[in-house]
Amino acid sequence: MAKPIKSSATAGRRVLLGEFLVEQGLISVAQLDDTLKEQVKTGEQLGAILVRRGLVTEQGLMALLSEQLNLPHVALAEIKVQTAAIQKVPAAIATRYQLMPIALDGNRLRVATADPLNVQVLDELKLLLGCEIAPVLSSVREIQQAIQRYYGIGASAVEQLLDTGLHEAAPISFAEDLTARPDEASVISFVNQLILSAVKERATDLHVEPFDQLLRIRQRIDGVMYEMSVPQDLVKLHQAIVSRIKVMAQLDIAERRLPQDGRIKVRMENQELDLRISVLPSSYGESVVIRVLSSNMLFSLEQLGLSHDHLVILQGLIQKPHGIIFVTGPTGSGKTTTLYACLAKLNAPTLKILTIEDPIEYQLQGITQLQVHPKIGFSFAAGLRSMLRHDPDIMMVGEVRDPETAEITIRSALTGHLVFSTLHTNDAAGGITRLLDMGVEPFLVASSVLCFIAQRLVRVVCPGCAEERPAPDGLRAQFGVQGDLPKALRYGRGCPACKGTGYKGRTAIYEFLTVTDAIQQLILAHASSHDIARAAISAGQMRTLRQDGWQKIVKGQTTPEEVLRVT
């Protein structure tokens, strides 16, 4: 049980957080000394280090300070901060002192702090701002999130850069640590903060888009674009930001008229990230997209979201000695992730596996991966011919996009190889039409393809704020399902963890069209994709993407609106 603060010991002098926790018996003097040494190295707040090291919990620390100091604990994510308070405190001061202004009442400024015992900081703030300071309690994490939300990412660095001029963009070393130099006011620091924020928010893509008098920065989270909060004056640093990203990716910073592509290897908290850079010239300057690839995005077959019957089918298909498995869907539907999961399942010392990709998204240990280079004549078709002479058992072709690649891919399957590839079609049956349109003979499609798999990614209901709601009317007709509808469906109410969206994470829905004898006959008869799909559904061999999505709705994994959005 925490001891009450001794008035004689604390009232007459300034008591810092560490000393207070030692007095309360929550940490030892030795633990405080170790924490202070780490604070000197990292520059973090003392409370944040104590929480990270597991010496105290965030909730426990806030509850103790609130009770002992008689200060209210404020959840910053749940209150509305006054604009006048933000305007009173510059971003540089809020960031430096890790304080979040909340409200301004006359000459009295209410600020949230994680260390109300640090009287020196509060006195300095009083002198700097020329007003009375009324502290309230909030955690370091909540304060940092609030500073980013209300001031914008890197607001402190942007303020100082505009005041003092730009720092030179130094070259980046291989796998540079993004968390280094967090307090430096430079373009380097700002770009690092931008990427760090995107990774922490689980973004897959980061977009830097210049417009007239505006630089918009957006991130794609769970397949949906969200605008990031950034300082309004950021447009003045647009070219410096682009130049820094180009330096990191070893691109030509002098070339601003042509598209450029590159990649960056960086570290973040002992995790290596592969960033793919795309630069396009637009009417207001260069637009940049950074795709974030992490090894955490590699899944097993069991983690893909396959229903039990689909998982059984796919596990059987990948054990076939030869044939082709096509995964279809638009860009960003998770096709490559599914193929990598199949290859990871098959990867063994007894098999030779080759892939040809554009680009290679993830490095797979034990698998030989080739990158196409059209400028020097190394296309998918040219690479496939060479791969066949390399004694493979299993091959993966990143995408079949032209008649020559389609022809060689199919003949590879007919000569005893198991082949995986992708097609850009809307559904599984559309893959047949696509191959025939490329000029592939129907008998080659019928005899070589094992299965067409269409897929989409749907957002998952946030587990932190899930609740049941009555099922809307008209679902049976929209989803083509039979039987009784569930009385209630699961929705996300919206919380800080899911940024108020009600969704957190994604899973896949699938449509499997296995090429049976009956489907082969329809292909040879030049049947339309609609007729092939209808025949497969009538025979009970296939359910549509929407019907597969319905199964996940009933299980409470996603919502009807989300499935309808992607199908």
XYZ file of C-alpha atoms in Angstrom:
567
model
C 0.000 0.000 0.000
C 1.376 3.430 -0.909
C 2.543 5.604 1.955
C 1.066 9.121 2.237
C 3.380 11.992 1.350
C 5.203 13.315 4.386
C 4.458 17.006 4.536
C 7.703 17.825 6.397
C 9.792 15.911 3.892
C 8.218 17.214 0.734
C 6.525 20.533 1.268
C 9.729 22.465 1.958
C 11.652 21.281 -1.133
C 11.148 20.263 -4.740
C 10.450 16.515 -4.940
C 11.060 14.878 -8.310
C 9.085 11.878 -9.563
C 11.856 9.349 -8.961
C 12.420 10.473 -5.376
C 8.679 10.402 -4.741
C 8.380 6.797 -5.990
C 11.323 5.754 -3.796
C 9.660 7.412 -0.791
C 6.433 5.545 -1.581
C 8.348 2.259 -1.682
C 7.410 1.497 -5.302
C 10.995 1.403 -6.590
C 14.387 1.066 -4.943
C 17.231 3.581 -4.980
C 19.233 1.210 -7.208
C 16.367 0.950 -9.692
C 16.048 4.734 -9.741
C 19.779 5.136 -10.414
C 19.623 2.655 -13.328
C 16.583 4.457 -14.743
C 18.251 7.867 -14.469
C 21.320 6.533 -16.345
C 19.042 5.293 -19.143
C 17.254 8.654 -19.188
C 20.578 10.440 -19.796
C 21.244 8.135 -22.784
C 17.773 8.174 -24.380
C 16.327 11.540 -23.317
C 12.984 9.858 -22.503
C 10.647 10.916 -19.719
C 11.408 9.131 -16.441
C 7.862 7.822 -16.107
C 7.938 6.362 -19.633
C 11.154 4.447 -18.864
C 9.766 3.115 -15.575
C 6.617 1.885 -17.357
C 8.606 0.347 -20.234
C 10.895 -1.491 -17.806
C 7.889 -2.871 -15.939
C 8.810 -1.234 -12.623
C 5.421 0.502 -12.457
C 2.260 0.385 -14.551
C 0.957 3.461 -16.336
C -2.452 3.164 -14.686
C -0.920 2.528 -11.265
C 1.421 5.491 -11.535
C -1.372 7.865 -12.585
C -3.712 6.610 -9.856
C -1.045 7.025 -7.169
C -0.042 10.537 -8.214
C -3.667 11.603 -8.553
C -4.542 10.366 -5.062
C -1.424 11.576 -3.249
C -1.167 14.977 -4.937
C -4.922 15.580 -5.174
C -4.674 16.294 -8.905
C -7.293 15.172 -11.445
C -6.254 12.561 -14.027
C -7.373 13.653 -17.513
C -7.826 11.258 -20.457
C -6.674 13.529 -23.302
C -8.242 11.348 -26.000
C -11.690 11.960 -24.509
C -11.653 15.750 -24.012
C -11.757 18.721 -26.386
C -8.682 20.920 -26.134
C -9.247 24.682 -26.460
C -7.720 26.315 -29.550
C -6.714 29.339 -27.430
C -4.623 27.069 -25.184
C -2.774 25.554 -28.152
C -2.124 29.002 -29.627
C -0.689 30.126 -26.270
C 1.974 27.377 -26.198
C 4.309 26.975 -29.218
C 4.900 23.430 -30.462
C 8.601 23.623 -29.560
C 7.777 24.317 -25.891
C 5.081 21.622 -25.684
C 7.481 19.079 -27.214
C 10.501 20.124 -25.157
C 8.711 19.988 -21.802
C 6.299 17.161 -22.790
C 3.288 19.205 -21.679
C -0.089 19.464 -23.361
C -2.066 22.726 -22.951
C -5.757 22.012 -22.382
C -7.616 25.203 -21.489
C -6.939 28.918 -21.056
C -9.087 30.822 -18.553
C -7.958 34.454 -18.396
C -4.361 34.341 -17.173
C -4.580 30.717 -15.983
C -3.350 27.963 -18.317
C -4.339 24.375 -17.590
C -1.696 21.902 -18.781
C -1.439 18.107 -18.692
C 1.852 16.712 -17.413
C 3.150 13.266 -16.528
C 5.511 14.675 -13.881
C 3.707 17.273 -11.753
C 6.458 17.041 -9.110
C 8.957 18.692 -11.449
C 8.309 22.211 -10.161
C 11.291 23.602 -12.097
C 9.603 22.843 -15.420
C 6.336 24.427 -14.300
C 8.205 27.550 -13.089
C 10.057 27.842 -16.420
C 6.768 27.510 -18.296
C 5.256 30.262 -16.132
C 8.144 32.613 -16.979
C 8.132 31.756 -20.696
C 4.376 32.196 -21.173
C 3.712 34.892 -18.598
C 0.689 33.198 -17.040
C -0.281 31.017 -14.102
C 0.108 27.255 -14.685
C -2.469 24.782 -13.335
C -1.206 21.192 -13.820
C -3.362 18.102 -14.280
C -2.215 14.512 -14.673
C -1.885 12.533 -17.883
C 0.434 9.764 -19.060
C 3.490 10.338 -21.263
C 1.872 8.276 -24.017
C -1.350 10.307 -23.968
C 0.567 13.607 -23.973
C 2.722 12.580 -26.944
C -0.339 11.445 -28.896
C -2.148 14.704 -28.113
C 0.841 16.853 -29.185
C 0.941 14.958 -32.471
C -2.828 15.214 -32.955
C -3.197 18.946 -32.218
C 0.151 20.371 -33.351
C 0.918 17.888 -36.147
C 3.766 15.417 -36.619
C 7.173 17.031 -36.183
C 5.638 20.447 -35.448
C 8.523 21.398 -33.139
C 11.135 20.576 -35.773
C 9.187 22.438 -38.484
C 8.914 25.568 -36.292
C 12.649 25.617 -35.638
C 13.539 24.873 -39.266
C 11.450 27.774 -40.533
C 12.976 30.061 -37.885
C 16.629 29.054 -38.265
C 16.888 27.674 -41.805
C 17.296 24.137 -43.137
C 19.929 21.708 -41.973
C 21.766 19.707 -44.605
C 20.290 16.325 -45.438
C 23.095 13.960 -44.486
C 23.485 10.629 -46.306
C 21.892 7.624 -44.637
C 23.807 4.526 -43.662
C 22.455 1.039 -44.382
C 19.628 0.194 -42.001
C 19.888 3.491 -40.103
C 17.997 3.625 -36.799
C 14.951 5.867 -37.236
C 14.793 6.547 -33.488
C 18.229 8.194 -33.449
C 18.475 11.993 -32.996
C 14.776 12.363 -32.004
C 15.201 15.940 -30.719
C 17.253 17.343 -33.591
C 15.505 20.130 -35.490
C 16.283 19.028 -39.031
C 14.620 17.621 -42.123
C 16.265 14.307 -41.195
C 14.474 14.306 -37.845
C 11.140 15.286 -39.394
C 11.225 12.550 -42.057
C 12.215 10.001 -39.395
C 9.265 11.088 -37.226
C 6.955 10.822 -40.227
C 7.998 7.237 -41.006
C 8.014 6.232 -37.329
C 4.478 7.528 -36.883
C 3.263 5.645 -39.968
C 4.821 2.378 -38.766
C 3.381 2.758 -35.256
C -0.075 3.366 -36.754
C 0.260 0.113 -38.815
C 0.224 2.057 -42.091
C 1.200 0.167 -45.241
C 1.724 3.282 -47.370
C 2.713 6.887 -46.681
C 1.758 9.562 -49.245
C 3.424 13.001 -49.514
C 1.267 15.053 -51.912
C 1.968 18.691 -52.855
C -0.848 21.055 -53.851
C -1.170 24.799 -54.259
C -0.361 26.338 -50.831
C -0.730 22.920 -49.178
C 1.339 19.801 -48.496
C -0.961 16.902 -47.665
C 0.426 13.794 -45.955
C -1.771 10.723 -45.794
C -1.319 7.134 -44.675
C -3.143 3.978 -45.682
C -4.248 1.932 -42.681
C -6.169 -1.316 -43.187
C -6.669 -0.353 -46.824
C -8.258 3.063 -46.129
C -6.537 6.454 -46.526
C -6.328 8.784 -43.504
C -4.942 12.312 -43.461
C -2.122 12.896 -40.973
C -2.039 15.978 -38.791
C 0.915 18.122 -39.899
C 1.875 21.799 -39.385
C 0.234 24.216 -41.862
C 3.595 25.750 -42.874
C 4.962 22.365 -43.936
C 4.486 23.225 -47.624
C 7.556 25.510 -47.347
C 9.679 22.434 -46.592
C 8.248 20.238 -49.357
C 11.338 20.159 -51.564
C 13.633 19.606 -48.581
C 11.509 16.640 -47.462
C 11.529 15.097 -50.947
C 15.304 15.615 -51.221
C 15.837 13.896 -47.876
C 13.763 10.876 -48.946
C 15.701 10.745 -52.240
C 19.016 10.825 -50.364
C 17.837 7.955 -48.165
C 16.820 5.945 -51.249
C 19.991 6.905 -53.180
C 17.992 8.564 -55.950
C 18.969 11.540 -58.109
C 17.991 14.664 -56.138
C 18.660 16.901 -59.164
C 16.143 15.046 -61.379
C 12.653 16.464 -60.815
C 11.034 15.815 -64.208
C 11.025 12.000 -64.383
C 9.547 9.290 -62.117
C 12.031 7.490 -59.867
C 11.874 4.324 -57.760
C 14.114 3.208 -54.930
C 14.265 1.416 -51.611
C 15.485 2.139 -48.092
C 16.516 -0.226 -45.293
C 15.910 1.233 -41.835
C 15.755 0.011 -38.247
C 13.064 0.722 -35.701
C 13.230 -0.708 -32.181
C 15.354 -3.692 -33.268
C 13.056 -4.358 -36.236
C 14.330 -3.941 -39.799
C 11.952 -2.367 -42.289
C 12.123 -2.322 -46.065
C 10.713 0.914 -47.510
C 9.848 1.115 -51.229
C 9.960 4.645 -52.640
C 8.033 5.926 -55.654
C 8.530 9.538 -56.802
C 6.240 11.075 -59.449
C 6.468 14.628 -60.865
C 3.137 16.468 -60.472
C 1.969 19.955 -61.400
C 2.869 21.326 -57.931
C 6.094 19.390 -57.382
C 7.140 15.824 -56.735
C 4.691 13.436 -55.074
C 6.195 10.618 -52.988
C 4.746 7.306 -51.839
C 6.580 5.194 -49.274
C 5.422 1.569 -49.005
C 6.274 -0.028 -45.667
C 7.224 -3.703 -45.834
C 7.826 -5.541 -42.559
C 8.735 -9.159 -41.902
C 5.730 -9.175 -39.538
C 3.519 -9.198 -42.639
C 4.592 -12.747 -43.574
C 1.807 -15.158 -42.609
C 1.283 -18.901 -42.519
C -1.628 -20.497 -44.396
C -3.524 -20.788 -41.115
C -3.215 -17.023 -40.474
C -4.630 -15.869 -43.827
C -8.283 -15.998 -42.785
C -9.200 -19.059 -44.841
C -12.311 -20.924 -43.726
C -11.753 -24.579 -42.822
C -13.004 -25.993 -46.145
C -10.918 -23.516 -48.176
C -7.839 -24.306 -46.086
C -8.289 -28.033 -46.718
C -8.685 -27.418 -50.481
C -5.585 -25.203 -50.681
C -3.443 -27.586 -48.620
C -4.419 -30.342 -51.047
C -3.743 -28.231 -54.152
C -0.208 -27.185 -53.145
C 0.757 -30.841 -52.724
C 0.050 -31.560 -56.407
C 3.176 -32.440 -58.440
C 2.315 -30.073 -61.299
C -0.250 -27.530 -62.464
C -0.975 -23.832 -61.931
C -2.716 -22.045 -59.071
C -3.805 -18.508 -60.001
C -4.666 -15.926 -57.313
C -6.759 -13.069 -58.700
C -7.849 -9.676 -57.445
C -7.061 -5.960 -57.715
C -3.853 -4.331 -56.490
C -3.621 -4.383 -52.702
C -5.927 -7.372 -52.182
C -3.240 -9.544 -50.571
C -2.470 -11.840 -53.523
C 1.310 -11.855 -52.957
C 0.841 -12.531 -49.229
C -1.230 -15.623 -50.070
C 1.389 -16.869 -52.540
C 4.222 -16.324 -50.052
C 2.264 -18.303 -47.433
C 1.966 -21.188 -49.925
C 5.692 -21.082 -50.699
C 6.598 -20.918 -46.994
C 4.475 -24.037 -46.409
C 6.255 -25.904 -49.237
C 9.761 -24.631 -48.486
C 11.961 -27.623 -47.700
C 15.563 -28.725 -48.437
C 14.211 -31.432 -50.768
C 12.585 -28.911 -53.165
C 14.051 -26.272 -55.470
C 11.802 -23.181 -55.425
C 12.321 -20.201 -57.758
C 10.360 -16.967 -58.004
C 10.405 -14.093 -60.487
C 8.831 -10.893 -59.174
C 8.439 -7.171 -59.789
C 9.314 -6.113 -57.171
C 10.510 -8.689 -54.639
C 8.360 -7.710 -51.657
C 9.834 -9.980 -48.975
C 13.023 -12.004 -48.764
C 12.233 -15.695 -48.216
C 15.042 -17.749 -46.697
C 15.861 -20.848 -48.753
C 14.023 -19.656 -51.895
C 15.811 -18.192 -54.940
C 14.068 -14.948 -55.906
C 14.655 -13.065 -59.172
C 13.878 -9.390 -59.826
C 12.787 -8.455 -63.360
C 14.667 -5.627 -65.130
C 12.749 -4.649 -68.299
C 15.302 -1.939 -69.194
C 17.967 -4.586 -69.821
C 15.588 -7.090 -71.375
C 15.089 -9.288 -68.299
C 11.281 -9.575 -68.433
C 8.967 -12.157 -66.889
C 9.055 -14.178 -70.108
C 12.869 -14.056 -70.418
C 13.282 -14.929 -66.753
C 10.871 -17.849 -67.018
C 12.881 -19.400 -69.871
C 16.031 -19.202 -67.783
C 14.269 -20.561 -64.680
C 13.219 -23.689 -66.551
C 16.914 -24.456 -67.185
C 17.638 -24.061 -63.466
C 16.043 -27.394 -62.471
C 13.104 -26.065 -60.382
C 10.389 -28.114 -58.681
C 8.145 -25.149 -57.837
C 7.976 -21.703 -59.462
C 6.187 -18.471 -58.686
C 5.546 -15.858 -61.374
C 4.720 -12.468 -59.835
C 2.086 -11.640 -62.463
C 0.912 -12.961 -65.828
C 0.377 -9.743 -67.754
C 1.078 -10.594 -71.424
C 0.485 -13.483 -73.886
C 4.140 -14.580 -73.942
C 4.370 -14.890 -70.152
C 1.002 -16.700 -70.046
C 2.119 -19.192 -72.700
C 5.428 -20.020 -71.000
C 3.809 -20.233 -67.549
C 1.209 -22.731 -68.744
C 3.744 -24.833 -70.645
C 5.904 -24.912 -67.514
C 3.014 -26.504 -65.637
C 2.502 -29.045 -68.425
C 6.166 -30.111 -68.215
C 5.933 -31.178 -64.579
C 6.235 -28.046 -62.462
C 3.945 -26.634 -59.795
C 3.447 -22.960 -60.628
C 1.909 -20.095 -58.643
C 0.948 -16.777 -60.212
C -1.475 -13.831 -60.093
C -3.969 -12.223 -62.468
C -5.799 -8.903 -62.245
C -9.455 -9.929 -62.500
C -12.553 -9.182 -60.432
C -13.516 -12.770 -59.647
C -12.223 -16.319 -59.938
C -14.098 -17.230 -63.146
C -12.812 -14.021 -64.757
C -9.327 -15.550 -64.672
C -10.365 -18.013 -67.372
C -11.646 -15.246 -69.642
C -8.465 -13.235 -69.048
C -6.216 -16.100 -70.168
C -8.348 -16.800 -73.236
C -8.264 -13.080 -74.145
C -4.453 -13.265 -74.032
C -4.612 -15.905 -76.750
C -4.010 -19.009 -74.634
C -5.741 -22.032 -76.155
C -8.738 -23.347 -74.147
C -7.287 -26.882 -74.004
C -4.087 -25.514 -72.412
C -6.076 -23.651 -69.732
C -8.298 -26.665 -69.041
C -5.381 -29.097 -68.734
C -2.903 -26.972 -66.777
C -4.807 -24.823 -64.246
C -5.700 -26.448 -60.917
C -7.612 -23.583 -59.343
C -8.485 -19.893 -59.616
C -8.649 -18.126 -56.246
C -10.150 -14.643 -55.989
C -9.613 -12.660 -52.803
C -10.247 -9.326 -51.084
C -9.193 -7.840 -47.763
C -11.840 -6.719 -45.263
C -11.304 -4.803 -42.033
C -11.804 -6.661 -38.748
C -14.081 -5.369 -35.980
C -11.960 -3.746 -33.256
C -11.891 -6.124 -30.247
C -11.492 -3.215 -27.831
C -14.838 -1.571 -28.584
C -16.947 -4.346 -30.140
C -20.664 -4.394 -29.370
C -23.741 -6.144 -30.724
C -26.337 -4.326 -32.815
C -29.551 -5.514 -34.490
C -29.050 -6.954 -37.971
C -30.162 -4.499 -40.735
C -33.016 -5.404 -43.067
C -32.400 -6.735 -46.567
C -29.193 -8.673 -45.828
C -30.476 -11.966 -47.235
C -30.972 -10.477 -50.705
C -27.680 -8.542 -50.655
C -25.593 -11.555 -49.688
C -27.507 -14.312 -51.432
C -27.815 -16.404 -48.267
C -30.499 -18.814 -47.132
C -31.943 -19.610 -43.697
C -32.516 -17.496 -40.614
C -30.482 -14.346 -40.125
C -28.689 -13.785 -36.799
C -30.556 -11.478 -34.400
C -27.491 -9.307 -33.779
C -24.227 -8.537 -35.569
C -20.913 -7.344 -34.159
C -19.787 -3.748 -34.779
C -17.013 -1.565 -33.410
C -18.233 1.453 -31.440
C -14.986 3.388 -32.065
C -12.182 3.936 -29.547
C -8.653 5.453 -29.406
C -7.107 2.064 -30.270
C -8.908 1.972 -33.645
C -8.821 5.779 -34.176
C -12.612 5.876 -33.856
C -13.208 3.706 -36.947
C -14.495 0.574 -35.202
C -12.020 -1.563 -37.170
C -8.514 -2.772 -36.367
C -6.576 -5.138 -38.628
C -7.658 -7.018 -41.740
C -8.504 -10.517 -42.851
C -9.199 -12.018 -46.281
C -12.317 -13.373 -47.958
C -11.934 -15.907 -50.765
C -13.634 -17.417 -53.788
C -12.274 -20.828 -54.898
C -12.961 -22.094 -58.429
C -11.390 -25.541 -58.664
C -11.029 -26.733 -62.284
C -13.000 -29.991 -62.179
C -13.949 -32.157 -65.167
C -17.217 -30.227 -65.541
C -15.407 -26.868 -65.521
C -12.883 -28.192 -68.042
C -15.724 -29.032 -70.435
C -17.146 -25.510 -70.076
C -13.715 -23.974 -70.794
C -13.324 -26.120 -73.928
C -16.801 -25.026 -75.014
C -15.784 -21.324 -74.687
C -18.433 -20.725 -71.993
C -18.589 -17.222 -70.509
C -17.183 -16.529 -67.048
C -20.730 -15.910 -65.797
C -21.884 -19.356 -66.985
C -18.811 -21.037 -65.459
C -19.345 -19.321 -62.095
C -23.065 -20.190 -62.097
C -22.302 -23.847 -62.867
C -19.726 -24.063 -60.060
C -22.130 -22.469 -57.545
C -25.027 -24.731 -58.634
C -22.815 -27.809 -58.156
C -21.901 -26.645 -54.643
C -18.224 -26.340 -55.602
C -17.882 -22.589 -55.076
C -19.257 -19.770 -52.947
C -18.788 -16.163 -53.991
C -16.633 -13.577 -52.257
C -19.749 -12.018 -50.761
C -21.007 -15.361 -49.447
C -17.601 -16.087 -47.896
C -17.708 -12.630 -46.347
C -21.102 -13.475 -44.878
C -19.531 -16.350 -42.914
C -17.107 -13.879 -41.323
C -19.983 -11.481 -40.563
C -21.886 -14.235 -38.736
C -18.741 -15.095 -36.750
C -18.444 -11.445 -35.693
C -15.151 -10.851 -37.495
C -16.355 -8.070 -39.813
C -19.494 -6.130 -40.793
C -21.923 -6.225 -43.755
C -20.890 -2.701 -44.777
C -17.244 -3.725 -44.988
C -17.905 -6.803 -47.140
C -20.186 -4.802 -49.447
C -17.476 -2.121 -49.733
C -14.910 -4.521 -51.223
C -17.222 -6.778 -53.246
